[in-house]
Amino acid sequence: PHTEGAATLVKQEGTGTELPMTGDKVFVHYVGTLLDGTPFDSSRERGEKFSFELGKGQVIKAWDLGVATMKVGEISQLICKPEYAYGTAGSPPKIPPNATLVFQVELFEFRGEDITEGEDGGIIRRIITKGEGYTKPNEGAAVEVCLEGSCEGKVFDKRELKFELGDGESLGLPSGVEKALMAMEQGEESLFIIKPKYGYGNTGNSKYNIPGEATLQYKLKLTTFEKAKESWEMNSAEKLEQSIIVKEKGTQYFKEGKYRQASVQYKRIVSWLENESSLPEGEEQKAQALRLAAHLNLAMCFLKLQEPSSTFDNCDKALELDDTNEKALFRRGEALFAMKEFDRARADFQRVIQLYPSNKAAKSQVALCQKQIKEQHEKDKRLYANMFQKFAERDAKEEADKGMENGGGMEVEESGGQE
Ligand SMILES: *[C@@H]1O[C@H](CO)[C@@H](O)[C@H](O)[C@H]1NC(C)=O
Ligand SMILES: *[C@@H]1O[C@H](CO)[C@@H](O)[C@H](O)[C@H]1NC(C)=O
């Protein structure tokens, strides 16, 4: 096939059936020569495959165009005009100005782009139509989306939606869809493969008839979006005003049992007010109260979501603001309890009782901790007893083995001696 600036001559047909898509990570070997046959670069010589994201301008244009026409297993010769390679300047010292280049390229593999922060393979993107612009939606952005969710080839959700990122759970969208949207450009259409962790988890979704542990596919088109203001774009008055609004929103979600969504709202308060230093006189206390409430509410959300280490962190933050806060101490105790740190949990509950003697719940928590500590102790004792038993048995066996060897040897010697 010919594209404007890159002619592709197929030297060996590929075995694959699909072509790579924009944004895919592709793995190739290449040998680059000038038109007169002078070699200037070779991945084969280095003995290491070269990989890049297709269509993102990470390589010369001719490659983005040429490799997009290749199948897995294909070997092709790409003849690249200077406008689609290194242009009038060339790339000294090896590539002279205005050079047409010849690359022999073999395509080994391509795979979708992993868009998760930790690259855990949980959300893979295949771009169908590239978007435009340089910005992407942020938390709280107003988005307009066409979506089509399917599972094992069956479409279960097809809608056009307008909503704010962070509110997706209310609309029956899994967290992966919102994460996907935050990776998209205006006008982009992409296919996302979403693992259960970012989908409907191990419980599935009864409304859509999705079983637990299901991998989902979403075709998303981000028609348009408007970014939410970033912290640096807001003055302190706006931050305070918005914090009060999103706190209400978070509380509403919390009451509806939408803890993840509630947490998104409370986190926004922290992001706006945590390091806000230019508050006018008299507003500092207001901001501090909002931050404290945000951390206490986040602690509660994460308890509900069974993410005790996040609860723990937020209680610590709350206690930095108010070191005798009853709820912060109590919730940190609960987090530690869930983390099986019963000694430290007990210390927090005891501190609550010391400061707030009428707190009955803390008293029963202390009792629960005692029970766990005792059980843990018993268990340890049994474990150690078992271990000692095992050591003793092993020692006894080793002794016996030694005896056998020595005994055996001595017998031979003795019998030898006797003869
Ligand atoms: C490269 O090509 C351009 C346009 O065709 C021309 O103006 C320029 O002089 C050439 N440069 C060299 C070094 O040949
Ligand atoms: C506030 O500043 C601290 C210390 O520099 C930093 O770790 C934290 O991430 C900042 N918080 C926000 C919301 O930017």
Coordinates of C-alpha atoms and ligand atoms in Angstrom, one line a residue:
P1 CA 0.0 0.0 0.0
H2 CA 1.0 3.6 -0.6
T3 CA 0.5 6.5 1.6
E4 CA 1.6 10.0 0.7
G5 CA 5.1 9.9 2.1
A6 CA 5.8 6.3 2.8
A7 CA 5.6 3.4 0.3
T8 CA 5.3 0.0 1.8
L9 CA 6.5 -3.0 0.0
V10 CA 5.5 -6.3 1.7
K11 CA 8.4 -8.7 1.8
Q12 CA 6.7 -11.3 3.9
E13 CA 3.0 -11.6 4.5
G14 CA 1.8 -11.4 8.1
T15 CA -0.1 -14.1 9.9
G16 CA -2.3 -11.8 11.9
T17 CA -5.7 -10.7 10.8
E18 CA -6.0 -7.4 12.6
L19 CA -4.2 -4.2 12.1
P20 CA -2.8 -2.2 15.0
M21 CA -4.9 0.8 16.2
T22 CA -3.9 4.3 17.1
G23 CA -2.3 4.4 20.5
D24 CA -1.4 0.7 20.5
K25 CA 2.0 -0.3 21.7
V26 CA 3.8 -2.0 18.8
F27 CA 6.9 -4.1 19.0
V28 CA 9.2 -4.2 15.9
H29 CA 12.6 -5.0 14.6
Y30 CA 14.0 -2.6 12.0
V31 CA 17.0 -2.1 9.8
G32 CA 17.4 1.4 8.4
T33 CA 19.5 2.2 5.3
L34 CA 20.0 5.2 3.1
L35 CA 19.0 4.9 -0.6
D36 CA 22.5 3.9 -1.5
G37 CA 22.4 1.0 0.9
T38 CA 24.5 2.6 3.7
P39 CA 23.1 1.2 7.0
F40 CA 22.6 3.8 9.8
D41 CA 20.6 2.1 12.5
S42 CA 19.4 -1.4 13.3
S43 CA 17.5 -2.8 16.3
R44 CA 18.5 -6.3 15.2
E45 CA 22.1 -5.3 15.7
R46 CA 21.3 -4.1 19.2
G47 CA 19.5 -7.4 19.7
E48 CA 16.5 -5.6 21.3
K49 CA 13.0 -5.1 19.8
F50 CA 11.9 -1.5 19.5
S51 CA 8.5 -0.4 20.8
F52 CA 6.5 2.7 20.5
E53 CA 2.9 3.9 20.7
L54 CA 1.4 4.1 17.2
G55 CA 0.1 7.3 15.8
K56 CA 1.3 9.5 18.6
G57 CA 4.2 11.2 16.8
Q58 CA 6.8 9.3 18.9
V59 CA 8.5 8.2 15.7
I60 CA 9.0 9.7 12.2
K61 CA 5.7 10.2 10.3
A62 CA 6.4 7.5 7.8
W63 CA 6.5 4.9 10.6
D64 CA 3.2 6.0 12.1
L65 CA 1.6 5.7 8.7
G66 CA 3.5 2.6 7.5
V67 CA 3.3 0.4 10.6
A68 CA -0.4 1.1 10.9
T69 CA -0.8 -0.9 7.6
M70 CA 1.1 -4.0 8.9
K71 CA -0.1 -7.3 10.3
V72 CA 1.6 -9.3 13.0
G73 CA 4.4 -11.4 11.4
E74 CA 4.7 -9.1 8.4
I75 CA 8.0 -7.9 7.1
S76 CA 7.8 -4.8 5.0
Q77 CA 10.1 -2.3 3.4
L78 CA 9.1 1.3 4.2
I79 CA 10.5 3.9 1.8
C80 CA 10.3 7.2 3.6
K81 CA 10.4 10.5 1.8
P82 CA 12.3 13.2 3.8
E83 CA 9.1 15.1 4.6
Y84 CA 8.0 12.0 6.4
A85 CA 11.4 11.3 7.9
Y86 CA 14.0 13.8 9.0
G87 CA 13.2 16.5 6.5
T88 CA 15.6 19.1 5.1
A89 CA 17.7 19.1 8.2
G90 CA 18.4 15.4 8.4
S91 CA 19.8 14.0 11.6
P92 CA 23.5 14.4 11.7
P93 CA 25.9 12.8 11.6
K94 CA 24.3 9.7 10.1
I95 CA 21.4 11.0 8.2
P96 CA 22.1 13.8 5.6
P97 CA 19.7 16.6 4.7
N98 CA 16.8 15.7 2.4
A99 CA 17.4 12.0 2.8
T100 CA 15.0 9.3 1.6
L101 CA 15.2 6.4 4.0
V102 CA 14.6 2.7 3.6
F103 CA 13.5 0.7 6.6
Q104 CA 12.9 -3.0 6.7
V105 CA 10.4 -3.5 9.5
E106 CA 9.1 -6.7 11.1
L107 CA 6.0 -6.4 13.3
F108 CA 6.0 -8.9 16.1
E109 CA 3.2 -7.8 18.4
F110 CA 0.8 -5.0 19.3
R111 CA -1.4 -4.4 22.3
G112 CA -3.8 -1.7 23.6
E113 CA -2.6 1.0 25.8
D114 CA -2.9 0.5 29.5
I115 CA -4.4 3.7 31.0
T116 CA -4.4 2.9 34.7
E117 CA -2.0 4.7 37.0
G118 CA -0.2 1.6 38.2
E119 CA -0.4 0.0 34.7
D120 CA -2.0 -3.0 36.2
G121 CA -3.7 -4.0 32.9
G122 CA -7.1 -3.1 34.3
I123 CA -8.2 -0.7 31.6
I124 CA -6.9 -1.1 28.0
R125 CA -7.7 1.4 25.3
R126 CA -7.9 0.9 21.6
I127 CA -8.4 4.2 19.8
I128 CA -10.9 4.1 16.9
T129 CA -10.9 7.8 16.1
K130 CA -8.2 10.1 17.5
G131 CA -9.5 13.2 19.3
E132 CA -8.2 16.7 19.2
G133 CA -6.7 19.2 21.5
Y134 CA -4.3 18.9 24.4
T135 CA -6.6 18.8 27.4
K136 CA -8.6 15.9 29.0
P137 CA -11.5 16.0 31.4
N138 CA -10.6 16.3 35.1
E139 CA -12.5 15.3 38.2
G140 CA -15.8 17.3 38.2
A141 CA -15.6 18.1 34.5
A142 CA -19.0 18.2 32.6
V143 CA -18.9 15.6 29.9
E144 CA -21.1 14.6 27.0
V145 CA -20.7 11.0 26.1
C146 CA -22.1 8.3 23.8
L147 CA -21.5 4.9 25.4
E148 CA -22.1 1.3 24.5
G149 CA -21.2 -1.2 27.2
S150 CA -21.0 -4.9 26.3
C151 CA -20.1 -8.1 28.1
E152 CA -19.3 -11.3 26.2
G153 CA -20.5 -9.8 23.0
K154 CA -23.9 -8.7 24.3
V155 CA -24.7 -5.0 24.6
F156 CA -26.1 -4.3 28.0
D157 CA -26.0 -0.5 28.1
K158 CA -26.4 2.0 25.3
R159 CA -26.9 5.7 26.2
E160 CA -26.0 9.3 25.5
L161 CA -25.2 11.0 28.8
K162 CA -24.4 14.4 30.1
F163 CA -22.9 14.4 33.6
E164 CA -20.1 15.5 35.9
L165 CA -17.2 13.2 36.3
G166 CA -17.5 11.8 39.8
D167 CA -21.3 11.3 39.5
G168 CA -21.1 8.2 37.3
E169 CA -22.0 5.7 40.0
S170 CA -25.4 7.2 40.2
L171 CA -25.9 6.6 36.5
G172 CA -24.9 2.9 36.9
L173 CA -21.4 3.5 35.4
P174 CA -18.5 1.5 36.8
S175 CA -15.4 3.4 38.0
G176 CA -13.4 2.3 34.9
V177 CA -15.7 4.3 32.6
E178 CA -14.9 7.5 34.5
K179 CA -11.2 6.7 34.5
A180 CA -11.4 6.0 30.8
L181 CA -13.1 9.3 30.1
M182 CA -10.4 11.2 32.0
A183 CA -7.8 9.7 29.5
M184 CA -9.8 10.9 26.4
E185 CA -9.5 13.9 24.2
Q186 CA -12.4 15.9 22.7
G187 CA -14.1 14.0 19.9
E188 CA -12.2 10.8 20.5
E189 CA -13.9 7.4 20.1
S190 CA -12.2 4.5 21.7
L191 CA -12.9 0.9 22.8
F192 CA -12.0 0.1 26.4
I193 CA -11.5 -3.3 27.9
I194 CA -12.3 -3.0 31.6
K195 CA -11.3 -5.7 34.2
P196 CA -13.7 -6.5 37.1
K197 CA -11.6 -4.4 39.5
Y198 CA -12.7 -1.3 37.5
G199 CA -16.0 -2.8 36.4
Y200 CA -18.7 -4.3 38.5
G201 CA -16.3 -6.3 40.7
N202 CA -17.0 -9.7 42.1
T203 CA -20.7 -8.9 42.8
G204 CA -21.6 -8.0 39.2
N205 CA -24.6 -5.9 38.4
S206 CA -28.1 -7.3 38.6
K207 CA -29.8 -4.6 36.7
Y208 CA -27.7 -5.3 33.6
N209 CA -27.5 -9.1 34.3
I210 CA -23.7 -8.9 34.6
P211 CA -22.2 -11.8 36.6
G212 CA -19.3 -11.3 39.1
E213 CA -15.8 -11.1 37.9
A214 CA -16.9 -10.1 34.4
T215 CA -14.6 -8.2 32.0
L216 CA -16.5 -5.4 30.3
Q217 CA -16.1 -3.6 26.9
Y218 CA -17.1 0.0 26.5
K219 CA -17.2 1.9 23.3
L220 CA -17.0 5.5 24.4
K221 CA -17.2 8.7 22.4
L222 CA -16.4 11.9 24.2
T223 CA -18.5 14.3 22.2
T224 CA -17.5 17.4 24.3
F225 CA -16.5 18.4 27.7
E226 CA -15.9 21.4 29.9
K227 CA -13.1 21.1 32.5
A228 CA -13.9 21.8 36.1
K229 CA -11.8 24.7 37.4
E230 CA -8.4 23.5 38.8
S231 CA -7.4 24.7 42.2
W232 CA -4.9 27.2 40.8
E233 CA -7.7 28.8 38.8
M234 CA -9.8 29.6 41.8
N235 CA -9.4 32.3 44.4
S236 CA -9.9 31.5 48.0
A237 CA -13.5 32.8 48.1
E238 CA -14.4 30.5 45.2
K239 CA -12.7 27.6 47.0
L240 CA -14.7 28.1 50.1
E241 CA -18.0 28.6 48.3
Q242 CA -17.4 25.5 46.1
S243 CA -16.3 23.4 49.2
I244 CA -19.6 24.0 50.9
I245 CA -21.5 23.0 47.7
V246 CA -19.6 19.8 47.1
K247 CA -19.7 18.9 50.9
E248 CA -23.5 18.9 50.5
K249 CA -23.3 16.8 47.4
G250 CA -21.0 14.3 49.2
T251 CA -23.3 14.0 52.1
Q252 CA -26.2 13.3 49.8
Y253 CA -24.3 10.5 48.1
F254 CA -23.2 9.2 51.5
K255 CA -26.9 9.0 52.6
E256 CA -27.7 7.1 49.4
G257 CA -24.9 4.6 50.2
K258 CA -22.7 5.8 47.3
Y259 CA -19.5 6.0 49.3
R260 CA -17.1 6.1 46.3
Q261 CA -18.9 9.0 44.8
A262 CA -19.1 10.8 48.2
S263 CA -15.4 10.3 48.6
V264 CA -14.7 12.0 45.3
Q265 CA -16.5 15.1 46.5
Y266 CA -14.8 15.3 49.9
K267 CA -11.4 14.8 48.2
R268 CA -12.1 17.9 46.1
I269 CA -12.4 19.9 49.3
V270 CA -9.0 18.7 50.5
S271 CA -7.5 19.5 47.1
W272 CA -8.8 23.1 47.3
L273 CA -8.2 23.9 50.9
E274 CA -5.2 21.8 52.1
N275 CA -2.5 24.2 51.1
E276 CA -4.6 27.4 50.7
S277 CA -2.5 30.1 52.5
S278 CA -4.1 33.3 51.2
L279 CA -7.4 33.1 53.1
P280 CA -8.8 36.4 54.3
E281 CA -8.9 37.2 58.0
G282 CA -11.7 35.3 59.7
E283 CA -12.1 32.8 56.9
E284 CA -9.3 30.5 58.1
Q285 CA -11.5 28.9 60.7
K286 CA -14.2 28.2 58.2
A287 CA -11.6 26.6 55.9
Q288 CA -10.2 24.5 58.7
A289 CA -13.7 23.3 59.7
L290 CA -14.4 22.3 56.1
R291 CA -11.1 20.4 55.9
L292 CA -11.7 18.6 59.2
A293 CA -15.2 17.6 58.1
A294 CA -13.8 16.4 54.8
H295 CA -11.2 14.2 56.4
L296 CA -13.7 12.8 59.0
N297 CA -16.2 12.1 56.2
L298 CA -13.5 10.5 54.0
A299 CA -12.5 8.3 56.9
M300 CA -16.1 7.1 57.2
C301 CA -16.5 6.5 53.5
F302 CA -13.3 4.4 53.4
L303 CA -14.6 2.4 56.5
K304 CA -17.7 1.6 54.5
L305 CA -15.6 0.8 51.4
Q306 CA -13.4 -1.5 53.5
E307 CA -10.3 0.4 52.8
P308 CA -8.9 0.9 56.3
S309 CA -5.5 2.2 55.4
S310 CA -7.2 5.2 53.6
T311 CA -9.4 5.6 56.7
F312 CA -6.3 5.6 58.8
D313 CA -4.6 8.3 56.7
N314 CA -7.6 10.6 56.8
C315 CA -8.0 10.2 60.6
D316 CA -4.3 11.2 60.9
K317 CA -5.0 14.3 58.8
A318 CA -8.0 15.1 60.9
L319 CA -6.0 14.7 64.1
E320 CA -3.4 17.1 62.8
L321 CA -6.1 19.7 62.7
D322 CA -7.7 18.7 66.0
D323 CA -5.7 16.3 68.1
T324 CA -8.5 15.4 70.5
N325 CA -11.2 14.9 67.9
E326 CA -13.5 12.1 69.1
K327 CA -14.6 10.8 65.7
A328 CA -11.1 10.9 64.3
L329 CA -9.7 8.8 67.2
F330 CA -12.7 6.4 67.1
R331 CA -12.5 5.9 63.4
R332 CA -8.8 5.4 63.5
G333 CA -9.4 2.8 66.1
E334 CA -11.9 1.1 63.8
A335 CA -9.4 1.2 60.9
L336 CA -6.7 -0.3 63.0
F337 CA -9.1 -3.0 64.2
A338 CA -9.9 -3.8 60.6
M339 CA -6.1 -3.9 59.9
K340 CA -5.8 -6.4 62.8
E341 CA -3.6 -4.0 64.8
F342 CA -5.6 -4.7 68.0
D343 CA -3.1 -3.1 70.4
R344 CA -3.0 0.2 68.6
A345 CA -6.8 0.1 68.1
R346 CA -7.3 -0.4 71.8
A347 CA -5.0 2.6 72.5
D348 CA -7.2 4.8 70.3
F349 CA -10.4 3.6 71.9
Q350 CA -8.9 4.1 75.4
R351 CA -7.9 7.6 74.5
V352 CA -11.5 8.3 73.4
I353 CA -12.8 7.0 76.8
Q354 CA -10.2 9.1 78.6
L355 CA -11.3 12.3 76.8
Y356 CA -15.0 11.5 76.5
P357 CA -15.9 9.2 79.4
S358 CA -19.5 8.9 78.3
N359 CA -18.6 7.3 75.0
K360 CA -20.1 3.8 75.5
A361 CA -19.3 2.6 72.0
A362 CA -15.6 3.1 72.7
K363 CA -15.9 1.0 75.8
S364 CA -17.4 -1.9 73.9
Q365 CA -14.7 -1.5 71.3
V366 CA -12.0 -1.8 73.9
A367 CA -13.7 -5.0 75.1
L368 CA -13.6 -6.3 71.5
C369 CA -10.0 -5.5 71.2
Q370 CA -9.2 -7.3 74.5
K371 CA -10.9 -10.3 73.2
Q372 CA -9.0 -10.2 69.9
I373 CA -5.7 -9.7 71.7
K374 CA -6.4 -12.6 73.9
E375 CA -7.4 -14.8 71.0
Q376 CA -4.3 -13.7 69.1
H377 CA -2.2 -14.6 72.1
E378 CA -3.8 -18.0 72.4
K379 CA -3.2 -18.6 68.7
D380 CA 0.4 -17.5 69.0
K381 CA 0.9 -19.8 71.9
R382 CA -0.5 -22.7 69.9
L383 CA 1.6 -21.7 66.9
Y384 CA 4.8 -21.6 69.0
A385 CA 3.9 -24.8 70.8
N386 CA 3.5 -26.4 67.4
M387 CA 6.7 -24.9 66.2
F388 CA 8.6 -26.2 69.2
Q389 CA 7.0 -29.5 68.7
K390 CA 8.1 -29.6 65.1
F391 CA 11.6 -28.5 66.1
A392 CA 11.8 -31.1 68.7
E393 CA 10.6 -33.8 66.2
R394 CA 13.1 -32.6 63.7
D395 CA 15.9 -32.6 66.1
A396 CA 15.0 -36.1 67.3
K397 CA 14.8 -37.3 63.7
E398 CA 18.2 -35.7 62.9
E399 CA 19.7 -37.4 65.9
A400 CA 18.2 -40.7 64.8
D401 CA 19.5 -40.2 61.2
K402 CA 23.0 -39.4 62.5
G403 CA 22.9 -42.4 64.7
M404 CA 22.0 -44.5 61.6
E405 CA 24.9 -43.2 59.6
N406 CA 27.4 -43.5 62.3
G407 CA 26.1 -46.8 63.4
G408 CA 26.2 -48.1 59.8
G409 CA 29.8 -47.0 59.4
M410 CA 31.0 -48.4 62.6
E411 CA 29.4 -51.7 62.0
V412 CA 31.4 -52.1 58.7
E413 CA 34.6 -51.0 60.4
E414 CA 34.0 -53.3 63.3
S415 CA 33.2 -56.2 61.1
G416 CA 36.2 -55.3 59.0
G417 CA 38.3 -55.1 62.1
Q418 CA 37.1 -58.4 63.3
E419 CA 38.0 -60.2 60.1
Ligands
LIG1 C1 16.6 20.3 0.8 O1 15.4 20.4 0.0 C2 14.9 21.7 0.1 C3 13.6 21.8 -0.6 O2 13.5 20.8 -1.6 C4 15.9 22.7 -0.5 O3 15.4 24.0 -0.5 C5 17.2 22.6 0.2 O4 18.2 23.4 -0.4 C6 17.7 21.2 0.3 N1 18.8 21.1 1.2 C7 20.0 20.5 0.9 C8 21.1 20.6 1.9 O5 20.1 19.8 -0.1
LIG2 C1 0.0 20.2 50.1 O1 1.3 20.3 50.4 C2 1.9 19.1 50.8 C3 3.4 19.3 51.1 O2 4.0 20.0 50.1 C4 1.8 18.0 49.7 O3 2.3 16.8 50.1 C5 0.3 17.8 49.4 O4 0.1 16.9 48.4 C6 -0.4 19.2 49.1 N1 -1.8 19.0 48.9 C7 -2.5 19.3 47.9 C8 -3.9 19.0 47.9 O5 -2.0 19.8 46.9

